[in-house]
Each structure stands twice: as C-alpha cells, then as structure tokens.
PDB file of C-alpha atoms in Angstrom:
ATOM      1  CA  MET A   1       0.102   0.100  -0.306  1.00 43.00           C
ATOM      2  CA  GLY A   2       2.157   3.174  -1.164  1.00 45.00           C
ATOM      3  CA  LYS A   3       5.150   3.490  -1.144  1.00 49.00           C
ATOM      4  CA  GLY A   4       7.215   3.868   1.700  1.00 50.00           C
ATOM      5  CA  GLY A   5       5.310   6.399   3.788  1.00 49.00           C
ATOM      6  CA  GLY A   6       1.912   4.938   2.996  1.00 47.00           C
ATOM      7  CA  CYS A   7      -1.322   6.261   1.509  1.00 49.00           C
ATOM      8  CA  VAL A   8      -2.398   8.937   4.604  1.00 49.00           C
ATOM      9  CA  PRO A   9      -0.998  11.253   6.261  1.00 51.00           C
ATOM     10  CA  SER A  10      -1.127  10.441   9.951  1.00 48.00           C
ATOM     11  CA  LYS A  11      -2.896  13.485  12.188  1.00 51.00           C
ATOM     12  CA  LYS A  12      -1.245  11.985  15.372  1.00 52.00           C
ATOM     13  CA  LYS A  13       2.181  12.424  14.349  1.00 52.00           C
ATOM     14  CA  ALA A  14       3.481  15.170  14.275  1.00 54.00           C
ATOM     15  CA  PRO A  15       5.553  16.388  10.441  1.00 54.00           C
ATOM     16  CA  ILE A  16       8.956  15.564   9.951  1.00 54.00           C
ATOM     17  CA  SER A  17      10.465  18.254   8.835  1.00 54.00           C
ATOM     18  CA  ASP A  18      14.176  18.205   6.856  1.00 52.00           C
ATOM     19  CA  PRO A  19      16.974  18.444   9.622  1.00 50.00           C
ATOM     20  CA  GLU A  20      18.872  21.004   7.462  1.00 52.00           C
ATOM     21  CA  LYS A  21      15.859  23.111   7.299  1.00 53.00           C
ATOM     22  CA  ASN A  22      15.144  22.782  10.956  1.00 54.00           C
ATOM     23  CA  ASP A  23      13.896  25.778  13.752  1.00 55.00           C
ATOM     24  CA  PRO A  24      15.350  25.767  16.490  1.00 56.00           C
ATOM     25  CA  ALA A  25      12.631  27.823  17.829  1.00 59.00           C
ATOM     26  CA  VAL A  26      10.202  24.820  17.558  1.00 56.00           C
ATOM     27  CA  SER A  27      10.579  21.972  20.420  1.00 57.00           C
ATOM     28  CA  VAL A  28       9.441  18.532  20.288  1.00 54.00           C
ATOM     29  CA  GLU A  29       7.630  18.841  22.897  1.00 57.00           C
ATOM     30  CA  SER A  30       5.635  21.244  21.257  1.00 59.00           C
ATOM     31  CA  LEU A  31       4.118  19.742  19.554  1.00 55.00           C
ATOM     32  CA  ILE A  32       2.766  16.970  21.605  1.00 57.00           C
ATOM     33  CA  PRO A  33      -0.978  17.917  22.451  1.00 58.00           C
ATOM     34  CA  GLU A  34      -1.880  18.342  26.234  1.00 60.00           C
ATOM     35  CA  ASN A  35      -4.160  15.461  26.531  1.00 59.00           C
ATOM     36  CA  ASP A  36      -1.517  12.875  24.622  1.00 51.00           C
ATOM     37  CA  ILE A  37      -1.307   9.670  26.908  1.00 54.00           C
ATOM     38  CA  THR A  38       2.514   9.833  25.831  1.00 53.00           C
ATOM     39  CA  SER A  39       3.219  13.171  27.427  1.00 48.00           C
ATOM     40  CA  THR A  40       5.567  12.961  30.261  1.00 54.00           C
ATOM     41  CA  SER A  41       4.211  14.485  33.109  1.00 54.00           C
ATOM     42  CA  ARG A  42       1.828  12.197  34.841  1.00 57.00           C
ATOM     43  CA  GLU A  43      -0.942  12.682  37.178  1.00 65.00           C
ATOM     44  CA  GLY A  44      -0.749   9.394  39.901  1.00 66.00           C
ATOM     45  CA  PRO A  45       0.707   6.452  41.016  1.00 71.00           C
ATOM     46  CA  PRO A  46       2.052   4.681  37.373  1.00 68.00           C
ATOM     47  CA  PRO A  47      -0.453   1.636  36.847  1.00 67.00           C
ATOM     48  CA  PRO A  48       0.407  -1.809  38.248  1.00 67.00           C
ATOM     49  CA  PRO A  49       1.802  -4.132  36.600  1.00 67.00           C
ATOM     50  CA  GLN A  50      -0.202  -6.806  34.747  1.00 68.00           C
ATOM     51  CA  ALA A  51      -0.422 -11.071  35.807  1.00 69.00           C
ATOM     52  CA  GLU A  52       0.541 -12.528  32.524  1.00 76.00           C
ATOM     53  CA  LYS A  53      -2.262 -14.473  32.063  1.00 84.00           C
ATOM     54  CA  LYS A  54      -1.269 -17.910  30.433  1.00 90.00           C
ATOM     55  CA  LEU A  55      -3.351 -19.805  27.706  1.00 95.00           C
ATOM     56  CA  LYS A  56      -4.841 -22.859  28.606  1.00 96.00           C
ATOM     57  CA  VAL A  57      -4.598 -25.793  27.136  1.00 97.00           C
ATOM     58  CA  PHE A  58      -7.675 -28.603  27.529  1.00 98.00           C
ATOM     59  CA  ILE A  59      -6.973 -32.412  27.805  1.00 98.00           C
ATOM     60  CA  VAL A  60      -9.552 -34.403  27.699  1.00 97.00           C
ATOM     61  CA  PHE A  61      -9.645 -38.635  28.047  1.00 96.00           C
ATOM     62  CA  TYR A  62     -10.831 -41.379  28.239  1.00 95.00           C
ATOM     63  CA  SER A  63      -8.291 -43.967  30.578  1.00 94.00           C
ATOM     64  CA  THR A  64     -10.287 -47.253  31.583  1.00 90.00           C
ATOM     65  CA  TYR A  65      -6.386 -48.710  32.165  1.00 91.00           C
ATOM     66  CA  GLY A  66      -4.808 -45.543  33.179  1.00 91.00           C
ATOM     67  CA  HIS A  67      -2.899 -45.947  29.885  1.00 91.00           C
ATOM     68  CA  VAL A  68      -4.542 -42.955  28.114  1.00 94.00           C
ATOM     69  CA  GLU A  69      -3.716 -41.475  31.366  1.00 95.00           C
ATOM     70  CA  SER A  70      -0.462 -41.777  30.775  1.00 94.00           C
ATOM     71  CA  LEU A  71      -0.082 -40.327  27.580  1.00 95.00           C
ATOM     72  CA  ALA A  72      -2.350 -37.620  28.836  1.00 97.00           C
ATOM     73  CA  ARG A  73       0.000 -36.947  31.546  1.00 96.00           C
ATOM     74  CA  THR A  74       2.995 -36.389  29.376  1.00 97.00           C
ATOM     75  CA  LEU A  75       0.720 -34.034  27.026  1.00 97.00           C
ATOM     76  CA  LYS A  76       0.201 -32.349  30.406  1.00 97.00           C
ATOM     77  CA  LYS A  77       4.684 -31.559  30.456  1.00 97.00           C
ATOM     78  CA  GLY A  78       4.791 -30.881  26.523  1.00 96.00           C
ATOM     79  CA  VAL A  79       1.791 -28.450  26.742  1.00 96.00           C
ATOM     80  CA  ASP A  80       2.719 -26.356  30.617  1.00 96.00           C
ATOM     81  CA  SER A  81       7.165 -26.892  28.873  1.00 96.00           C
ATOM     82  CA  ILE A  82       5.865 -23.912  26.811  1.00 95.00           C
ATOM     83  CA  GLU A  83       6.250 -20.338  27.752  1.00 94.00           C
ATOM     84  CA  GLY A  84       2.601 -19.159  28.441  1.00 95.00           C
ATOM     85  CA  VAL A  85       0.333 -22.050  28.290  1.00 96.00           C
ATOM     86  CA  GLU A  86      -0.625 -24.471  30.582  1.00 96.00           C
ATOM     87  CA  GLY A  87      -2.334 -27.719  29.888  1.00 97.00           C
ATOM     88  CA  VAL A  88      -4.793 -28.387  32.338  1.00 97.00           C
ATOM     89  CA  LEU A  89      -6.376 -32.727  32.433  1.00 97.00           C
ATOM     90  CA  TYR A  90      -9.867 -33.460  33.169  1.00 98.00           C
ATOM     91  CA  ARG A  91     -11.674 -36.599  32.791  1.00 97.00           C
ATOM     92  CA  VAL A  92     -14.191 -37.675  30.968  1.00 96.00           C
ATOM     93  CA  VAL A  93     -17.773 -40.250  32.999  1.00 94.00           C
ATOM     94  CA  GLU A  94     -17.494 -43.457  33.453  1.00 94.00           C
ATOM     95  CA  THR A  95     -20.025 -44.806  31.551  1.00 93.00           C
ATOM     96  CA  LEU A  96     -19.478 -48.200  33.443  1.00 93.00           C
ATOM     97  CA  PRO A  97     -20.668 -49.411  36.441  1.00 92.00           C
ATOM     98  CA  LYS A  98     -18.374 -50.076  39.014  1.00 93.00           C
ATOM     99  CA  GLU A  99     -19.421 -53.940  39.488  1.00 94.00           C
ATOM    100  CA  VAL A 100     -17.968 -54.148  35.088  1.00 94.00           C
ATOM    101  CA  LEU A 101     -15.079 -51.897  35.780  1.00 92.00           C
ATOM    102  CA  GLU A 102     -14.036 -54.217  39.178  1.00 92.00           C
ATOM    103  CA  LEU A 103     -14.739 -57.758  37.137  1.00 94.00           C
ATOM    104  CA  MET A 104     -12.818 -56.233  34.438  1.00 92.00           C
ATOM    105  CA  LYS A 105      -9.974 -55.201  36.425  1.00 93.00           C
ATOM    106  CA  ALA A 106     -10.139 -51.859  36.196  1.00 91.00           C
ATOM    107  CA  PRO A 107      -7.880 -49.488  38.760  1.00 91.00           C
ATOM    108  CA  GLU A 108      -9.302 -47.234  40.722  1.00 89.00           C
ATOM    109  CA  LYS A 109      -9.367 -43.801  38.845  1.00 89.00           C
ATOM    110  CA  ASP A 110      -7.500 -41.057  40.776  1.00 86.00           C
ATOM    111  CA  ASP A 111      -9.754 -38.635  42.045  1.00 87.00           C
ATOM    112  CA  LYS A 112      -7.486 -35.348  41.266  1.00 93.00           C
ATOM    113  CA  VAL A 113      -7.948 -34.962  37.883  1.00 96.00           C
ATOM    114  CA  PRO A 114     -11.487 -33.521  37.926  1.00 96.00           C
ATOM    115  CA  LEU A 115     -14.767 -34.181  35.828  1.00 96.00           C
ATOM    116  CA  ILE A 116     -14.820 -32.140  32.318  1.00 97.00           C
ATOM    117  CA  SER A 117     -18.726 -31.030  31.268  1.00 95.00           C
ATOM    118  CA  ALA A 118     -19.481 -29.188  28.395  1.00 95.00           C
ATOM    119  CA  GLU A 119     -20.279 -25.864  29.218  1.00 95.00           C
ATOM    120  CA  LYS A 120     -16.972 -25.829  30.954  1.00 96.00           C
ATOM    121  CA  LEU A 121     -14.400 -26.095  27.266  1.00 96.00           C
ATOM    122  CA  VAL A 122     -16.090 -22.892  26.159  1.00 95.00           C
ATOM    123  CA  GLU A 123     -12.939 -21.804  28.334  1.00 96.00           C
ATOM    124  CA  ALA A 124     -10.714 -23.258  26.977  1.00 96.00           C
ATOM    125  CA  ASP A 125      -7.400 -21.532  25.180  1.00 96.00           C
ATOM    126  CA  GLY A 126      -6.357 -24.813  23.276  1.00 96.00           C
ATOM    127  CA  LEU A 127      -8.871 -28.973  23.475  1.00 97.00           C
ATOM    128  CA  LEU A 128      -6.404 -32.391  23.062  1.00 97.00           C
ATOM    129  CA  PHE A 129      -9.048 -35.421  23.257  1.00 97.00           C
ATOM    130  CA  GLY A 130      -7.106 -39.308  24.458  1.00 95.00           C
ATOM    131  CA  PHE A 131      -9.262 -42.166  24.207  1.00 93.00           C
ATOM    132  CA  PRO A 132      -9.045 -46.239  23.670  1.00 90.00           C
ATOM    133  CA  THR A 133      -9.612 -47.634  20.472  1.00 86.00           C
ATOM    134  CA  ARG A 134     -12.314 -50.314  20.690  1.00 79.00           C
ATOM    135  CA  TYR A 135     -12.842 -52.335  16.874  1.00 77.00           C
ATOM    136  CA  GLY A 136     -11.901 -49.090  15.173  1.00 78.00           C
ATOM    137  CA  SER A 137     -13.842 -46.327  16.728  1.00 84.00           C
ATOM    138  CA  MET A 138     -14.062 -44.313  19.692  1.00 88.00           C
ATOM    139  CA  ALA A 139     -14.869 -45.674  23.686  1.00 90.00           C
ATOM    140  CA  ALA A 140     -18.171 -45.337  24.057  1.00 92.00           C
ATOM    141  CA  GLN A 141     -17.445 -42.991  27.050  1.00 94.00           C
ATOM    142  CA  MET A 142     -15.710 -40.816  24.653  1.00 94.00           C
ATOM    143  CA  LYS A 143     -18.253 -40.496  22.505  1.00 93.00           C
ATOM    144  CA  ALA A 144     -21.387 -39.503  24.878  1.00 95.00           C
ATOM    145  CA  PHE A 145     -19.102 -36.580  26.312  1.00 96.00           C
ATOM    146  CA  PHE A 146     -18.674 -35.621  22.901  1.00 94.00           C
ATOM    147  CA  ASP A 147     -22.432 -35.959  22.109  1.00 95.00           C
ATOM    148  CA  SER A 148     -23.121 -33.945  25.081  1.00 95.00           C
ATOM    149  CA  THR A 149     -21.104 -31.080  23.281  1.00 94.00           C
ATOM    150  CA  GLY A 150     -23.901 -30.689  20.695  1.00 92.00           C
ATOM    151  CA  GLN A 151     -25.514 -27.323  21.958  1.00 93.00           C
ATOM    152  CA  SER A 152     -21.912 -25.639  21.956  1.00 92.00           C
ATOM    153  CA  TRP A 153     -21.088 -26.369  18.115  1.00 86.00           C
ATOM    154  CA  ARG A 154     -24.573 -25.759  17.325  1.00 92.00           C
ATOM    155  CA  GLU A 155     -24.265 -21.904  19.394  1.00 94.00           C
ATOM    156  CA  GLN A 156     -20.364 -21.931  17.842  1.00 93.00           C
ATOM    157  CA  LYS A 157     -19.369 -21.343  21.483  1.00 94.00           C
ATOM    158  CA  LEU A 158     -16.228 -23.554  20.280  1.00 92.00           C
ATOM    159  CA  ALA A 159     -15.685 -22.109  16.887  1.00 92.00           C
ATOM    160  CA  GLY A 160     -12.323 -21.384  16.287  1.00 93.00           C
ATOM    161  CA  VAL A 161     -10.923 -23.083  19.121  1.00 94.00           C
ATOM    162  CA  PRO A 162      -7.470 -25.112  18.329  1.00 96.00           C
ATOM    163  CA  ALA A 163      -7.636 -29.418  18.183  1.00 95.00           C
ATOM    164  CA  GLY A 164      -6.053 -32.700  18.494  1.00 95.00           C
ATOM    165  CA  PHE A 165      -6.422 -35.484  19.684  1.00 92.00           C
ATOM    166  CA  PHE A 166      -4.970 -39.026  20.264  1.00 93.00           C
ATOM    167  CA  VAL A 167      -4.937 -42.894  20.765  1.00 88.00           C
ATOM    168  CA  SER A 168      -3.506 -45.631  21.853  1.00 87.00           C
ATOM    169  CA  THR A 169      -4.296 -49.638  21.436  1.00 81.00           C
ATOM    170  CA  GLY A 170      -3.999 -52.375  22.688  1.00 75.00           C
ATOM    171  CA  THR A 171      -2.859 -53.599  19.555  1.00 72.00           C
ATOM    172  CA  GLN A 172      -0.639 -53.275  16.234  1.00 71.00           C
ATOM    173  CA  GLY A 173      -3.741 -52.497  13.306  1.00 66.00           C
ATOM    174  CA  GLY A 174      -5.880 -52.083  16.574  1.00 66.00           C
ATOM    175  CA  GLY A 175      -8.487 -49.579  15.028  1.00 64.00           C
ATOM    176  CA  GLN A 176      -5.825 -46.701  15.394  1.00 63.00           C
ATOM    177  CA  GLU A 177      -5.994 -46.134  11.595  1.00 63.00           C
ATOM    178  CA  THR A 178      -9.534 -45.823  11.095  1.00 65.00           C
ATOM    179  CA  THR A 179     -10.631 -43.791  15.055  1.00 66.00           C
ATOM    180  CA  ALA A 180      -7.938 -40.997  13.491  1.00 62.00           C
TER     181      ALA A 180
END
C-alpha cells in the first residue's frame, strides 16, 4: 500500500521535517498535544504491572486401564514446557457400572483429575482429546461426552478453538487407523 510513508498522512504524528531546515524555535514537546497519554507528566502512581495470563489447553481424556491417562500426563508436561501455556487435565464421566469395572480389573480412577462438563470446554484456549480405540471406534464414554457438546457447537461457542486428539490401542492395527 503505497511507497514508503503510507498512503494517508497521520493526524497523530508531527510532520517529519528536513534536519537541515529544522527550526530551533519549535521543540518536540510543543508538538505533543496536552491531552496525549504519552505525555511525560503523569498524575498519580504508575499502573501496577498486569499479571501474565496463560493460555489454557484442556487435555480431556478417558482411560480404562491408565494407558491413555499416562499419555495425557506426558502431553501435559510438554504443554507446560511452553512459556505462557498451561495444560489442564480433565477426565470424562465413566459410564460403566462399578461392578463391571471390578470384573474387568480396571484400576481406580485418580480423584485428583476433575471431571469435565461440555459447558466447561468454552473456557479453553485449545483442546486435546485422548481415548482408547474400541474395534475401530472411540470408547463409548468419549462418544457420550462428544454427544453432550452439541449445544456448544450449535451456538458456535467452540468455533475457532484449535483441537487435536491422541489414541491408544492394545494391538497393532487395533483400530487407530480408522479411529484417527
């Protein structure tokens, strides 16, 4: 747009003059308007420094036996290593009855990782979803969670939020090629 100095002269900046034709009677201070906030005379103390707001990446996962949870914790370490970014772990609601989980010999879930609701997703600056594969599809618990987010998507509350996912399978060719 234009060559060099722009197309329209700025109304906020003093005109640049030739240094050889500089008028010593005109000082730079006289060119700054009195109500300009960049003025050197301030009233009162300077404003306090603002706290740095970290970007929050929600790492939302479902894990029956702890494998996906291990991946999620490793991802959190990587996210936390980036300056200005914080990874936050969340677990989706378990849909299997406790008796069934005991028969499957599934370990107890870590209570330190909070459960997430679909409404909470809108607070994230980025999303990572992790789940095991089940016969070429995601685990039913994660599918149920995604199904609960319909209202947020319909209202475009999650539009523009970057997202990714990670999966785990127990065997080679265990479904990750169709789940992903």
